[in-house]
Each structure stands twice: as structure tokens, then as C-alpha cells.
mmCIF file of C-alpha atoms in Angstrom:
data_model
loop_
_atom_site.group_PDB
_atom_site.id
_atom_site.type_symbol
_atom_site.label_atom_id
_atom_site.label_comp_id
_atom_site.label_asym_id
_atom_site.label_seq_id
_atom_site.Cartn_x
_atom_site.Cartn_y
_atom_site.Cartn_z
ATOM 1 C CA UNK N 295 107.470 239.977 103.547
ATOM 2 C CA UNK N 296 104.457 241.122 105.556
ATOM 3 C CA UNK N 297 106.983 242.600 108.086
ATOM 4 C CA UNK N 298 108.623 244.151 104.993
ATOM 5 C CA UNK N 299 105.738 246.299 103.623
ATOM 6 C CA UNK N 300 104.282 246.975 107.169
ATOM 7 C CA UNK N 301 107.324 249.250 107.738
ATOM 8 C CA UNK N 302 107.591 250.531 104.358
ATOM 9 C CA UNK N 303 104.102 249.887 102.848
ATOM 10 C CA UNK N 304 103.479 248.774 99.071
ATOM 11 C CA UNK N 305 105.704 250.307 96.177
ATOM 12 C CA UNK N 306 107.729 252.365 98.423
ATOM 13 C CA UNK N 307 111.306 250.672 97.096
ATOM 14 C CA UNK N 308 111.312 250.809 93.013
ATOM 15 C CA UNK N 309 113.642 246.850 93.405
ATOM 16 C CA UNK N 310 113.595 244.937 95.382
ATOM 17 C CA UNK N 311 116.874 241.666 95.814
ATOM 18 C CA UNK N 312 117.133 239.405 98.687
ATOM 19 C CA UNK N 313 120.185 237.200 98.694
ATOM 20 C CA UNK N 314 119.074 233.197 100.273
ATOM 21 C CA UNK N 315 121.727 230.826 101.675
ATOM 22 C CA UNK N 316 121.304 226.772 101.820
ATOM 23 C CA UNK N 317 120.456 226.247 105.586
ATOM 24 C CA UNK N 318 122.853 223.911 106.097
ATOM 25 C CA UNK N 319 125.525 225.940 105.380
ATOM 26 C CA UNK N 320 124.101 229.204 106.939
ATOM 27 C CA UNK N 321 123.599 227.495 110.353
ATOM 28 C CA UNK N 322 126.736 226.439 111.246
ATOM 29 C CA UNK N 323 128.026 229.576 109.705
ATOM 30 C CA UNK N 324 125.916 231.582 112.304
ATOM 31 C CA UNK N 325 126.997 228.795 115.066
ATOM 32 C CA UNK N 326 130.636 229.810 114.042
ATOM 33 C CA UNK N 327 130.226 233.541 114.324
ATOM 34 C CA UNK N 328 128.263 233.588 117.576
ATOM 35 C CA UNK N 329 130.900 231.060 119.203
ATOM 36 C CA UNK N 330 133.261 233.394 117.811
ATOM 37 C CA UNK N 331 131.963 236.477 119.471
ATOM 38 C CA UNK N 332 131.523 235.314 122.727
ATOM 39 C CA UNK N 333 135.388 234.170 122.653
ATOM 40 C CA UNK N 334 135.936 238.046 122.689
ATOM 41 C CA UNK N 335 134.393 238.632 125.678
ATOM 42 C CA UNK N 336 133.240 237.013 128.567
ATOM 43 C CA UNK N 337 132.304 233.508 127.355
ATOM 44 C CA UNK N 338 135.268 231.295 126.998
ATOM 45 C CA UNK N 339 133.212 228.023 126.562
ATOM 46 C CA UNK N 340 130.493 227.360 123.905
ATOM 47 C CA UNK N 341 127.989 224.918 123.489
ATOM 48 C CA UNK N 342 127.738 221.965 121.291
ATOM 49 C CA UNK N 343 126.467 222.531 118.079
ATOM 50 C CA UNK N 344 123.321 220.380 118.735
ATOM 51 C CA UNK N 345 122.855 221.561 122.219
ATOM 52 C CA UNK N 346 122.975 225.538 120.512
ATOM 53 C CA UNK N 347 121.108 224.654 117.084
ATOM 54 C CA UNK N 348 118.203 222.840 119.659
ATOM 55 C CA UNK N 349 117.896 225.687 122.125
ATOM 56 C CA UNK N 350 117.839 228.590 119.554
ATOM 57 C CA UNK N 351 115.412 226.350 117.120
ATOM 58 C CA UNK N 352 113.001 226.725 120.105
ATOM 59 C CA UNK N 353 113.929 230.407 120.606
ATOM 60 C CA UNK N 354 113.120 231.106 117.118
ATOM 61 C CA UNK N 355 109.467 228.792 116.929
ATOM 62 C CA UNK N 356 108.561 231.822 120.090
ATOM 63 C CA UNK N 357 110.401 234.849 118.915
ATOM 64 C CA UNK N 358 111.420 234.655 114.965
ATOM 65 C CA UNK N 359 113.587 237.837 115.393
ATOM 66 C CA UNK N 360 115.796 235.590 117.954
ATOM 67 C CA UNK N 361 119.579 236.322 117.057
ATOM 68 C CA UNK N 362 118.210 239.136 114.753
ATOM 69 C CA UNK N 363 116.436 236.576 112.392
ATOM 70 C CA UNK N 364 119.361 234.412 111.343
ATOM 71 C CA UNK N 365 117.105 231.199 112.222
ATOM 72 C CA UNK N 366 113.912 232.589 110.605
ATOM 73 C CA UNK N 367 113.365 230.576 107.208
ATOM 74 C CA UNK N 368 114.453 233.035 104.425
ATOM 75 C CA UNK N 369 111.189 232.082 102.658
ATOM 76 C CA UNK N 370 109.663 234.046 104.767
ATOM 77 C CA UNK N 371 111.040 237.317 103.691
ATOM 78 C CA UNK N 372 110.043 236.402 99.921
ATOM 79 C CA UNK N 373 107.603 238.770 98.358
ATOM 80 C CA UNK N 374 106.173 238.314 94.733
ATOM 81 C CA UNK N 375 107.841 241.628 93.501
ATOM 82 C CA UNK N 376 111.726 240.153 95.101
ATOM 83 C CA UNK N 377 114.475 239.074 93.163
ATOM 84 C CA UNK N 378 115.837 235.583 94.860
ATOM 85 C CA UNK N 379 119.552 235.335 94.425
ATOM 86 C CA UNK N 380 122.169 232.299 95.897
ATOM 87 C CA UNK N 381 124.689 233.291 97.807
ATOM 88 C CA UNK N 382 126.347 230.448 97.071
ATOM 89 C CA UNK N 383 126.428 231.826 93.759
ATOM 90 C CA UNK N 384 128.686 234.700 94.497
ATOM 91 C CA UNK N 385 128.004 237.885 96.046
ATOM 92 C CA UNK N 386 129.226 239.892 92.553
ATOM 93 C CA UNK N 387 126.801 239.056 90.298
ATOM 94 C CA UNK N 388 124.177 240.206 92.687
ATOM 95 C CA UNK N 389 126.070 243.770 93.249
ATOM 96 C CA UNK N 390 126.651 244.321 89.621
ATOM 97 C CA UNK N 391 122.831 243.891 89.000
ATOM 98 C CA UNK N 392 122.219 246.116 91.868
ATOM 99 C CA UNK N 393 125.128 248.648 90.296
ATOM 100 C CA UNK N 394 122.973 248.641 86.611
ATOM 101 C CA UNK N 395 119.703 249.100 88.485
ATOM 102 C CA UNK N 396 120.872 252.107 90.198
ATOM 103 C CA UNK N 397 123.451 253.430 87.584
ATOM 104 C CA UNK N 398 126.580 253.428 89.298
ATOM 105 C CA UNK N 399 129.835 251.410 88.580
ATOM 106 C CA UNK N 400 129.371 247.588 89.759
ATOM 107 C CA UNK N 401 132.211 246.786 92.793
ATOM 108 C CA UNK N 402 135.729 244.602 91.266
ATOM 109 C CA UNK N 403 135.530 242.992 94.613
ATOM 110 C CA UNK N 404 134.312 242.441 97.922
ATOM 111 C CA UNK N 405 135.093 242.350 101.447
ATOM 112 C CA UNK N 406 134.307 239.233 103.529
ATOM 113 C CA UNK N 407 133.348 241.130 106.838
ATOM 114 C CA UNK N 408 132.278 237.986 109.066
ATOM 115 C CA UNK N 409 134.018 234.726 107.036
ATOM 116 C CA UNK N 410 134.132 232.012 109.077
ATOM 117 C CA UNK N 411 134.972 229.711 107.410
ATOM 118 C CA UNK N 412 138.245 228.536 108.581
ATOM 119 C CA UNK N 413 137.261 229.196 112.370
ATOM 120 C CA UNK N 414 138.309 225.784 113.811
ATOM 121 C CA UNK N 415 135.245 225.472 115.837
ATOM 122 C CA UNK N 416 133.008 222.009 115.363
ATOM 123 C CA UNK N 417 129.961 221.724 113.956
ATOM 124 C CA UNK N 418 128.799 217.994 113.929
ATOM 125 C CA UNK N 419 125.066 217.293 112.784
ATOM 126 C CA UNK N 420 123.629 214.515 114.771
ATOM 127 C CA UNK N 421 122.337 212.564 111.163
ATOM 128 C CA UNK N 422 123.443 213.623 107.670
ATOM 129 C CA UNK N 423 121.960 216.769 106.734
ATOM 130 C CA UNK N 424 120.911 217.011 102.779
ATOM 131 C CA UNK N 425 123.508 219.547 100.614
ATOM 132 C CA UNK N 426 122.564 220.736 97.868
#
């Protein structure tokens, strides 16, 4: 959050949401989409998941804006004036509380711009990561 009001400063934004995502779901998501990308273009082979999730763990601990702060800890963009919603609670709810605070008709739906979800890609933990 110090990021957050350095750029805007304090009360500049009337609300203020932030949407958080279990990490062990968010990861491999991110592990999906990158692998993804680089099928388009010039990379054809990918990584493990360990071998990526180790490598870009380190590139975050140096730079935690490293693939554009996916691997930061979303606590860290917590403020004491930000509503904390789940995504794993649906996006909807969040957009028609957004849609009430600014006075506009909530969305009946929503795109999903970057699901994936059914990619067949493989994402094995080394261990048993805890779900929630």
C-alpha cells in the first residue's frame, strides 16, 4: 500500500476494493498463463513448474514487480481504508458493490479474459500444498 499512496497520495480515491486469490491457486494459474504465452511465440518448451515457481520466487525476493507483481504477496497491497474481497468468491458480487458505490447498473455477467483453467499444462507441487 505504500507504493499505492506514493503515486496517488492519501484520500485521493473516495473507495478503495482489492480482490485477493489463495496462492495456491493463483500460482499455478500465473504458471499456466505465462507457459501459455510463450507457446505463441518463440518458446515452444517450458519449464517445470518447480524449476519456474523456484527461479521466479528468487526473482521476486530482488525485484517484487517481477512478472508485473503476480508473485508479490497480496498482503502487501492491503491498506487500512481497502475493502478485501475473494476471488474465489466470485467476481460479481465485487462488481455489483463497485456498480452501487459509483451509481451505475451492476454487470449480469463477466468475461473470463485469461481462464486457464483447462490449459492442459502440469503443475505438480513437490509436497502437498495447504487449500483452503
Amino acid at each position: 500500500m505504500v507504493d499505492f499512496k506514493a503515486l496517488f497520495g492519501k484520500g485521493y480515491f473516495d473507495n478503495a476494493v482489492m480482490t485477493v486469490r489463495n496462492p495456491y491457486d493463483r500460482i499455478p494459474s500465473e504458471y499456466r498463463m505465462r507457459a501459455l504465452l510463450a507457446g505463441k511465440v518463440f518458446w515452444k518448451a517450458w519449464p517445470s513448474f518447480s524449476l519456474w515457481l523456484e527461479a521466479n520466487l528468487e526473482a521476486a525476493a530482488e525485484n517484487p514487480f517481477h512478472l508485473d507483481n503476480h508473485m508479490r504477496p497480496q498482503w502487501e497491497f492491503h491498506g487500512s481504508d481497502v475493502e478485501v474481497w475473494r476471488f474465489e468468491d466470485g467476481l460479481l458480487a465485487l462488481t455489483a458493490h463497485i456498480a452501487k458505490l459509483l451509481n451505475v447498473s451492476p454487470p449480469t455477467n463477466l468475461p473470463k479474459v485469461h481462464d486457464t483453467s483447462s490449459a492442459s499444462i502440469e503443475v505438480s507441487w513437490d509436497g502437498n500444498p495447504p487449500r483452503s
